[in-house]
Amino acid sequence: MGKSRGSEGSNGHSGFRALFASCFHKRPEQPPAKSPPSEGATETDSGDSSLHSLPNPNPDPKPPPTTKHPAIMPKAPKKSRVAAPQPTMPYRSPDAAAKGGKSKGKHKSPLKYFSAHDGASGARQQEADARKKQLEAIFDDFETEEDKNDNHDSGDPALGADSSMRYLEAVGASPADYSLLVVCEIVKAQTIGEITKEGFVEGWNEVIENLDPAVKPELAAQKRHVQSRMKQVSRDSAYYKKLYQHAFVVGKTNKAMAMDMACAMWGMLFDAEIGHEWKTAKVNWLENWQKYLEEKFYVPPPNPDLPEDENNKGKWTRTVSKDLWNQTLVFANKTLEDESLGFWSEEQAWPGIMDDFVVWCREKGVVATKSKDDMEVDE
């Protein structure tokens, strides 16, 4: 039995960096004028007053002059360096400055750069704020006084079952088929029969910003988008998988989903209407899967001949974990490719319930069991 599981930035940024690099780039210093060497000293760099004259290797018997030698006194180079015109923004080259003209470079002032970007950012924020208010207004139209009273203590606005039903109908969805899951995924619903204001606004805002900018914060536009998503389910396997996974989110209680809820969800998702029927040429896999689960985990009511009620009710002895839920989709896809279950082996890490289902299918004759002769031929 298998084991259970558990470079540089954009052009705008490059230009911005280049601007600052040019503004703070130091100019090369001009060499200072040379003074004629004195008899008592050799030539030195007069640009730095910290350098003193070196003694003449053939000193004259006359004592050196007591006055300071001009070679070590000039301060002009240092003054020239300090007084040199400092670059401003935008940078003007020395030649252009001398001619009173402007540099040919098309540098933008940093203040203008930030002002332009702050302006664009501010406009986007205003647009986002306006869109949020419009989405909140749509939500408020469906919220009733009963909803407000129910959520008064928590302070988190949410549409209850009746209000959620009215919203589903308004966007062309039904609580009886997969379109329910389409809406739940969009509005980030965490349970069936409740739509929070936060999830509603965030969900539709993400649709507009990331998926479909053509969707306006209007009820009619939301309905068109929901209808488009419903058609997408049958042709987009990635979106179908996303929808399948979100079904566990809205269907679970605590960390697991009740088996009766899981069976209802599987019936909704493995449906020919949406192009994902769990059925092959010879085997109706969904039917056999649910039959197996019922035989193994369902306890019928005490009096099967009487209608079920609180005192006469059947029960399930098993819940569905997130791992089992997700692996059921993987297993289903495998069976659609190979209805003989040749892909399965005891060494693979399928959930134990899947291993038992394979054995059940072979015992019930749902799939053929290989004989020893067939196994020897395969080897």
Short mmCIF file of C-alpha atoms in Angstrom, two decimals:
data_model
loop_
_atom_site.label_atom_id
_atom_site.label_comp_id
_atom_site.label_asym_id
_atom_site.label_seq_id
_atom_site.Cartn_x
_atom_site.Cartn_y
_atom_site.Cartn_z
CA MET A 1 0.00 0.00 0.00
CA GLY A 2 1.36 3.43 -0.93
CA LYS A 3 2.38 5.92 1.70
CA SER A 4 0.26 8.86 2.71
CA ARG A 5 1.54 12.29 1.99
CA GLY A 6 1.61 15.64 3.15
CA SER A 7 21.20 44.50 -14.38
CA GLU A 8 20.40 47.53 -14.36
CA GLY A 9 17.02 49.03 -13.79
CA SER A 10 14.68 50.42 -16.36
CA ASN A 11 15.75 53.13 -18.74
CA GLY A 12 14.22 55.71 -16.47
CA HIS A 13 16.26 54.51 -13.51
CA SER A 14 19.44 54.33 -15.57
CA GLY A 15 18.97 57.92 -16.71
CA PHE A 16 18.35 58.98 -13.14
CA ARG A 17 21.58 57.35 -11.95
CA ALA A 18 23.53 58.85 -14.85
CA LEU A 19 22.24 62.28 -13.92
CA PHE A 20 23.55 62.00 -10.38
CA ALA A 21 26.81 60.48 -11.56
CA SER A 22 27.41 63.46 -13.82
CA CYS A 23 26.41 65.97 -11.17
CA PHE A 24 28.77 64.63 -8.53
CA HIS A 25 31.66 63.73 -10.81
CA LYS A 26 34.78 65.64 -9.75
CA ARG A 27 36.60 67.61 -12.40
CA PRO A 28 40.34 66.98 -12.90
CA GLU A 29 42.49 69.59 -11.16
CA GLN A 30 44.49 72.00 -13.31
CA PRO A 31 48.29 71.71 -12.73
CA PRO A 32 49.60 74.78 -10.86
CA ALA A 33 52.04 77.18 -12.45
CA LYS A 34 55.64 76.27 -11.82
CA SER A 35 57.93 78.69 -10.01
CA PRO A 36 61.63 78.85 -10.86
CA PRO A 37 63.69 76.81 -8.43
CA SER A 38 65.84 78.69 -5.99
CA GLU A 39 69.49 78.10 -5.57
CA GLY A 40 68.91 76.39 -2.24
CA ALA A 41 66.17 74.07 -3.29
CA THR A 42 65.14 71.66 -6.02
CA GLU A 43 61.89 71.81 -7.97
CA THR A 44 58.86 70.71 -6.01
CA ASP A 45 55.12 70.46 -6.67
CA SER A 46 53.93 73.90 -5.67
CA GLY A 47 50.36 72.76 -5.67
CA ASP A 48 50.69 71.38 -2.15
CA SER A 49 52.03 73.67 0.55
CA SER A 50 52.80 70.68 2.74
CA LEU A 51 55.77 69.75 0.54
CA HIS A 52 59.03 71.50 1.58
CA SER A 53 62.12 72.13 -0.49
CA LEU A 54 64.81 69.49 -0.52
CA PRO A 55 68.44 70.42 0.24
CA ASN A 56 70.72 71.08 -2.69
CA PRO A 57 73.30 68.29 -2.96
CA ASN A 58 76.00 71.00 -3.59
CA PRO A 59 75.11 73.67 -1.10
CA ASP A 60 76.51 77.17 -1.54
CA PRO A 61 78.64 78.34 1.36
CA LYS A 62 76.35 81.33 1.67
CA PRO A 63 73.61 80.84 4.24
CA PRO A 64 70.17 80.27 2.79
CA PRO A 65 67.87 83.25 2.69
CA THR A 66 65.73 83.72 5.73
CA THR A 67 62.67 84.70 3.73
CA LYS A 68 60.25 82.02 2.53
CA HIS A 69 60.87 80.81 -0.95
CA PRO A 70 58.09 81.69 -3.36
CA ALA A 71 58.04 78.08 -4.55
CA ILE A 72 56.41 76.86 -1.36
CA MET A 73 54.08 79.80 -0.83
CA PRO A 74 51.66 80.02 -3.72
CA LYS A 75 48.05 79.31 -2.80
CA ALA A 76 46.62 80.09 -6.20
CA PRO A 77 46.11 76.47 -7.27
CA LYS A 78 44.23 75.70 -4.09
CA LYS A 79 42.14 78.85 -4.42
CA SER A 80 41.55 78.03 -8.04
CA ARG A 81 40.32 74.58 -7.10
CA VAL A 82 37.96 75.93 -4.47
CA ALA A 83 36.76 78.76 -6.64
CA ALA A 84 36.13 76.52 -9.63
CA PRO A 85 32.47 76.60 -10.61
CA GLN A 86 30.70 73.65 -9.06
CA PRO A 87 28.37 71.59 -11.24
CA THR A 88 24.71 72.22 -10.80
CA MET A 89 21.64 70.33 -11.95
CA PRO A 90 21.33 70.10 -14.89
CA TYR A 91 25.11 69.95 -15.42
CA ARG A 92 26.71 72.62 -17.57
CA SER A 93 30.06 71.87 -19.12
CA PRO A 94 32.88 74.39 -18.62
CA ASP A 95 32.83 75.39 -22.29
CA ALA A 96 29.11 75.91 -22.26
CA ALA A 97 29.34 77.89 -19.04
CA ALA A 98 32.05 80.12 -20.51
CA LYS A 99 29.88 80.83 -23.53
CA GLY A 100 26.82 81.44 -21.43
CA GLY A 101 25.07 78.54 -23.12
CA LYS A 102 23.42 75.39 -21.84
CA SER A 103 24.79 71.91 -21.94
CA LYS A 104 23.56 69.76 -24.76
CA GLY A 105 22.71 66.96 -22.34
CA LYS A 106 18.97 66.46 -21.79
CA HIS A 107 19.16 65.81 -18.08
CA LYS A 108 16.07 66.22 -15.98
CA SER A 109 16.13 67.96 -12.68
CA PRO A 110 15.72 65.45 -9.82
CA LEU A 111 12.96 67.64 -8.43
CA LYS A 112 11.12 67.48 -11.72
CA TYR A 113 11.73 63.73 -11.90
CA PHE A 114 10.26 63.08 -8.49
CA SER A 115 7.46 65.58 -9.03
CA ALA A 116 6.43 63.83 -12.25
CA HIS A 117 6.54 60.41 -10.63
CA ASP A 118 4.78 61.59 -7.51
CA GLY A 119 2.10 63.08 -9.72
CA ALA A 120 1.61 59.82 -11.62
CA SER A 121 1.60 57.85 -8.38
CA GLY A 122 -0.91 60.24 -6.88
CA ALA A 123 -3.17 59.91 -9.91
CA ARG A 124 -3.05 56.12 -9.67
CA GLN A 125 -3.85 56.27 -5.98
CA GLN A 126 -6.81 58.55 -6.62
CA GLU A 127 -8.06 56.15 -9.28
CA ALA A 128 -7.66 53.19 -6.90
CA ASP A 129 -9.49 55.04 -4.12
CA ALA A 130 -12.35 55.94 -6.45
CA ARG A 131 -12.58 52.33 -7.66
CA LYS A 132 -12.63 51.06 -4.08
CA LYS A 133 -15.53 53.36 -3.22
CA GLN A 134 -17.47 52.14 -6.24
CA LEU A 135 -16.90 48.50 -5.30
CA GLU A 136 -17.92 49.20 -1.71
CA ALA A 137 -21.09 50.86 -2.99
CA ILE A 138 -21.99 47.71 -4.98
CA PHE A 139 -21.46 45.60 -1.87
CA ASP A 140 -23.53 47.98 0.25
CA ASP A 141 -26.44 47.66 -2.18
CA PHE A 142 -26.71 43.94 -1.32
CA GLU A 143 -26.08 44.25 2.41
CA THR A 144 -29.25 44.17 4.49
CA GLU A 145 -29.99 45.34 8.01
CA GLU A 146 -30.02 41.70 9.05
CA ASP A 147 -26.48 41.31 7.70
CA LYS A 148 -25.37 44.38 9.65
CA ASN A 149 -26.94 43.08 12.86
CA ASP A 150 -25.39 39.64 12.43
CA ASN A 151 -21.93 41.14 12.01
CA HIS A 152 -22.29 43.96 14.53
CA ASP A 153 -20.10 42.30 17.16
CA SER A 154 -17.31 41.28 14.79
CA GLY A 155 -17.29 44.60 12.97
CA ASP A 156 -16.51 42.83 9.69
CA PRO A 157 -19.22 43.55 7.10
CA ALA A 158 -20.38 40.44 5.22
CA LEU A 159 -23.29 39.28 3.09
CA GLY A 160 -25.21 36.45 4.66
CA ALA A 161 -26.78 33.50 2.84
CA ASP A 162 -29.78 35.39 1.44
CA SER A 163 -27.77 38.41 0.35
CA SER A 164 -25.09 36.19 -1.19
CA MET A 165 -27.82 34.38 -3.12
CA ARG A 166 -29.13 37.66 -4.50
CA TYR A 167 -25.63 38.65 -5.61
CA LEU A 168 -25.09 35.27 -7.31
CA GLU A 169 -28.31 35.73 -9.24
CA ALA A 170 -27.36 39.30 -10.16
CA VAL A 171 -24.13 38.13 -11.83
CA GLY A 172 -25.74 35.13 -13.52
CA ALA A 173 -24.43 32.42 -11.18
CA SER A 174 -26.23 29.62 -9.36
CA PRO A 175 -25.64 27.96 -5.98
CA ALA A 176 -26.42 24.63 -7.61
CA ASP A 177 -23.53 24.36 -10.06
CA TYR A 178 -19.89 25.23 -10.64
CA SER A 179 -20.68 28.92 -11.26
CA LEU A 180 -20.98 29.21 -7.47
CA LEU A 181 -17.27 28.36 -7.23
CA VAL A 182 -16.41 30.85 -9.97
CA VAL A 183 -17.87 33.70 -7.91
CA CYS A 184 -16.45 32.38 -4.62
CA GLU A 185 -12.95 32.34 -6.10
CA ILE A 186 -13.25 35.90 -7.41
CA VAL A 187 -14.52 37.42 -4.15
CA LYS A 188 -12.13 35.35 -2.00
CA ALA A 189 -14.99 33.68 -0.14
CA GLN A 190 -13.82 31.47 2.72
CA THR A 191 -17.11 29.65 3.18
CA ILE A 192 -20.24 28.99 1.17
CA GLY A 193 -23.07 31.41 1.91
CA GLU A 194 -20.96 34.33 3.05
CA ILE A 195 -19.16 37.09 1.13
CA THR A 196 -17.09 39.50 3.19
CA LYS A 197 -16.75 43.13 2.17
CA GLU A 198 -12.96 42.92 2.35
CA GLY A 199 -12.82 39.87 0.07
CA PHE A 200 -15.36 41.38 -2.33
CA VAL A 201 -13.43 44.64 -2.76
CA GLU A 202 -9.96 43.06 -2.85
CA GLY A 203 -11.04 40.30 -5.21
CA TRP A 204 -12.67 42.52 -7.79
CA ASN A 205 -9.88 45.05 -7.48
CA GLU A 206 -7.34 42.33 -8.34
CA VAL A 207 -9.41 41.29 -11.35
CA ILE A 208 -9.40 44.86 -12.67
CA GLU A 209 -5.72 45.52 -11.96
CA ASN A 210 -4.16 42.19 -12.94
CA LEU A 211 -6.50 40.20 -15.16
CA ASP A 212 -9.01 42.30 -17.00
CA PRO A 213 -8.64 46.10 -16.96
CA ALA A 214 -11.74 46.30 -19.16
CA VAL A 215 -13.86 45.31 -16.16
CA LYS A 216 -15.36 48.43 -14.64
CA PRO A 217 -16.47 48.63 -11.00
CA GLU A 218 -20.07 48.13 -12.09
CA LEU A 219 -22.47 45.25 -11.54
CA ALA A 220 -23.08 44.75 -15.27
CA ALA A 221 -19.34 44.47 -15.92
CA GLN A 222 -18.99 41.96 -13.08
CA LYS A 223 -21.73 39.83 -14.61
CA ARG A 224 -19.96 39.82 -17.99
CA HIS A 225 -16.71 38.79 -16.34
CA VAL A 226 -18.34 35.96 -14.39
CA GLN A 227 -19.92 34.63 -17.59
CA SER A 228 -16.52 34.80 -19.29
CA ARG A 229 -14.92 32.88 -16.44
CA MET A 230 -17.61 30.21 -16.62
CA LYS A 231 -16.70 29.59 -20.26
CA GLN A 232 -13.00 29.61 -19.41
CA VAL A 233 -13.35 26.61 -17.08
CA SER A 234 -13.83 24.13 -19.92
CA ARG A 235 -10.85 25.26 -22.00
CA ASP A 236 -8.30 26.38 -19.41
CA SER A 237 -6.94 23.49 -17.33
CA ALA A 238 -4.87 25.82 -15.12
CA TYR A 239 -7.95 27.86 -14.21
CA TYR A 240 -9.96 24.68 -13.65
CA LYS A 241 -7.31 23.45 -11.21
CA LYS A 242 -7.39 26.79 -9.40
CA LEU A 243 -11.16 26.54 -9.10
CA TYR A 244 -10.92 22.93 -7.90
CA GLN A 245 -8.45 23.90 -5.17
CA HIS A 246 -10.57 26.85 -4.01
CA ALA A 247 -13.53 24.49 -3.66
CA PHE A 248 -11.74 22.93 -0.69
CA VAL A 249 -11.30 26.38 0.88
CA VAL A 250 -15.01 27.16 0.83
CA GLY A 251 -16.15 23.61 1.54
CA LYS A 252 -13.97 22.67 4.50
CA THR A 253 -14.81 22.87 8.18
CA ASN A 254 -11.71 23.65 10.20
CA LYS A 255 -8.99 21.72 8.33
CA ALA A 256 -11.02 19.02 6.61
CA MET A 257 -14.09 18.73 4.41
CA ALA A 258 -17.06 16.60 5.39
CA MET A 259 -17.43 13.60 3.10
CA ASP A 260 -20.95 14.50 2.03
CA MET A 261 -19.79 17.99 1.08
CA ALA A 262 -16.82 16.52 -0.80
CA CYS A 263 -19.07 14.17 -2.77
CA ALA A 264 -21.33 17.09 -3.71
CA MET A 265 -18.31 19.13 -4.81
CA TRP A 266 -16.92 16.27 -6.89
CA GLY A 267 -20.28 15.92 -8.58
CA MET A 268 -20.20 19.65 -9.37
CA LEU A 269 -16.62 19.68 -10.67
CA PHE A 270 -16.40 16.34 -12.49
CA ASP A 271 -19.22 17.27 -14.82
CA ALA A 272 -19.59 16.94 -18.58
CA GLU A 273 -21.19 20.40 -18.70
CA ILE A 274 -17.87 22.03 -17.93
CA GLY A 275 -15.77 19.64 -19.99
CA HIS A 276 -14.22 17.78 -17.07
CA GLU A 277 -16.26 14.60 -16.80
CA TRP A 278 -14.53 11.85 -14.83
CA LYS A 279 -15.47 9.12 -17.22
CA THR A 280 -13.69 7.03 -19.85
CA ALA A 281 -14.91 4.76 -22.62
CA LYS A 282 -15.52 1.78 -20.32
CA VAL A 283 -15.59 3.21 -16.80
CA ASN A 284 -17.67 5.86 -15.05
CA TRP A 285 -15.01 6.75 -12.51
CA LEU A 286 -16.99 9.31 -10.52
CA GLU A 287 -19.86 6.91 -10.02
CA ASN A 288 -17.54 4.12 -8.86
CA TRP A 289 -15.51 6.46 -6.65
CA GLN A 290 -18.61 7.64 -4.78
CA LYS A 291 -19.97 4.10 -4.56
CA TYR A 292 -16.69 2.93 -3.02
CA LEU A 293 -16.70 5.79 -0.49
CA GLU A 294 -20.27 5.05 0.52
CA GLU A 295 -19.60 1.35 1.01
CA LYS A 296 -16.53 2.00 3.09
CA PHE A 297 -17.35 5.11 5.12
CA TYR A 298 -21.11 5.66 5.25
CA VAL A 299 -23.30 4.42 8.08
CA PRO A 300 -26.97 4.40 6.99
CA PRO A 301 -29.72 5.74 9.27
CA PRO A 302 -31.14 3.40 11.91
CA ASN A 303 -34.43 3.10 10.02
CA PRO A 304 -33.59 3.18 6.31
CA ASP A 305 -37.26 2.84 5.37
CA LEU A 306 -38.17 6.10 7.12
CA PRO A 307 -37.31 9.64 5.97
CA GLU A 308 -34.07 11.01 7.35
CA ASP A 309 -34.32 13.62 10.10
CA GLU A 310 -32.40 14.58 13.22
CA ASN A 311 -33.35 11.33 14.92
CA ASN A 312 -32.98 9.11 11.85
CA LYS A 313 -29.88 10.16 10.09
CA GLY A 314 -26.96 8.49 8.38
CA LYS A 315 -23.40 9.58 8.99
CA TRP A 316 -19.96 9.43 7.44
CA THR A 317 -17.02 8.08 9.40
CA ARG A 318 -14.37 9.77 7.29
CA THR A 319 -13.53 13.36 6.29
CA VAL A 320 -11.47 14.59 3.34
CA SER A 321 -8.14 16.25 3.99
CA LYS A 322 -6.61 18.86 1.71
CA ASP A 323 -4.06 16.31 0.48
CA LEU A 324 -6.73 13.74 -0.36
CA TRP A 325 -8.77 16.42 -2.12
CA ASN A 326 -5.88 17.53 -4.32
CA GLN A 327 -4.65 13.99 -5.00
CA THR A 328 -8.12 12.98 -6.16
CA LEU A 329 -7.76 15.40 -9.08
CA VAL A 330 -4.31 14.00 -9.90
CA PHE A 331 -5.67 10.44 -9.75
CA ALA A 332 -8.66 11.38 -11.90
CA ASN A 333 -6.42 12.84 -14.61
CA LYS A 334 -4.31 9.67 -14.57
CA THR A 335 -7.36 7.45 -15.04
CA LEU A 336 -8.47 9.52 -18.03
CA GLU A 337 -5.13 8.71 -19.66
CA ASP A 338 -5.04 5.06 -18.60
CA GLU A 339 -8.33 3.47 -17.55
CA SER A 340 -6.58 0.16 -16.86
CA LEU A 341 -4.90 1.74 -13.81
CA GLY A 342 -1.55 0.66 -15.20
CA PHE A 343 -0.03 3.86 -13.84
CA TRP A 344 -0.62 2.77 -10.22
CA SER A 345 1.82 0.76 -8.15
CA GLU A 346 2.20 -0.01 -4.46
CA GLU A 347 5.52 1.83 -4.39
CA GLN A 348 3.98 5.19 -5.29
CA ALA A 349 2.97 7.66 -2.59
CA TRP A 350 -0.78 7.74 -3.17
CA PRO A 351 -3.06 8.27 -0.16
CA GLY A 352 -4.07 4.98 1.40
CA ILE A 353 -7.69 5.52 0.39
CA MET A 354 -6.56 5.61 -3.25
CA ASP A 355 -4.69 2.32 -2.86
CA ASP A 356 -7.82 0.73 -1.40
CA PHE A 357 -9.91 2.12 -4.25
CA VAL A 358 -7.64 0.47 -6.84
CA VAL A 359 -8.01 -2.86 -5.04
CA TRP A 360 -11.78 -2.34 -4.83
CA CYS A 361 -11.98 -1.60 -8.58
CA ARG A 362 -10.17 -4.83 -9.41
CA GLU A 363 -12.25 -6.89 -6.99
CA LYS A 364 -15.49 -5.44 -8.39
CA GLY A 365 -14.39 -5.98 -11.98
CA VAL A 366 -14.37 -2.26 -12.75
CA VAL A 367 -10.98 -2.80 -14.36
CA ALA A 368 -9.41 -6.03 -15.52
CA THR A 369 -6.89 -7.71 -13.27
CA LYS A 370 -3.74 -8.92 -14.98
CA SER A 371 -3.15 -12.64 -14.86
CA LYS A 372 0.22 -14.11 -13.92
CA ASP A 373 0.81 -14.99 -17.59
CA ASP A 374 0.21 -11.35 -18.59
CA MET A 375 2.60 -10.17 -15.89
CA GLU A 376 5.29 -12.61 -17.12
CA VAL A 377 4.85 -11.34 -20.69
CA ASP A 378 5.26 -7.75 -19.48
CA GLU A 379 8.47 -8.70 -17.74
#
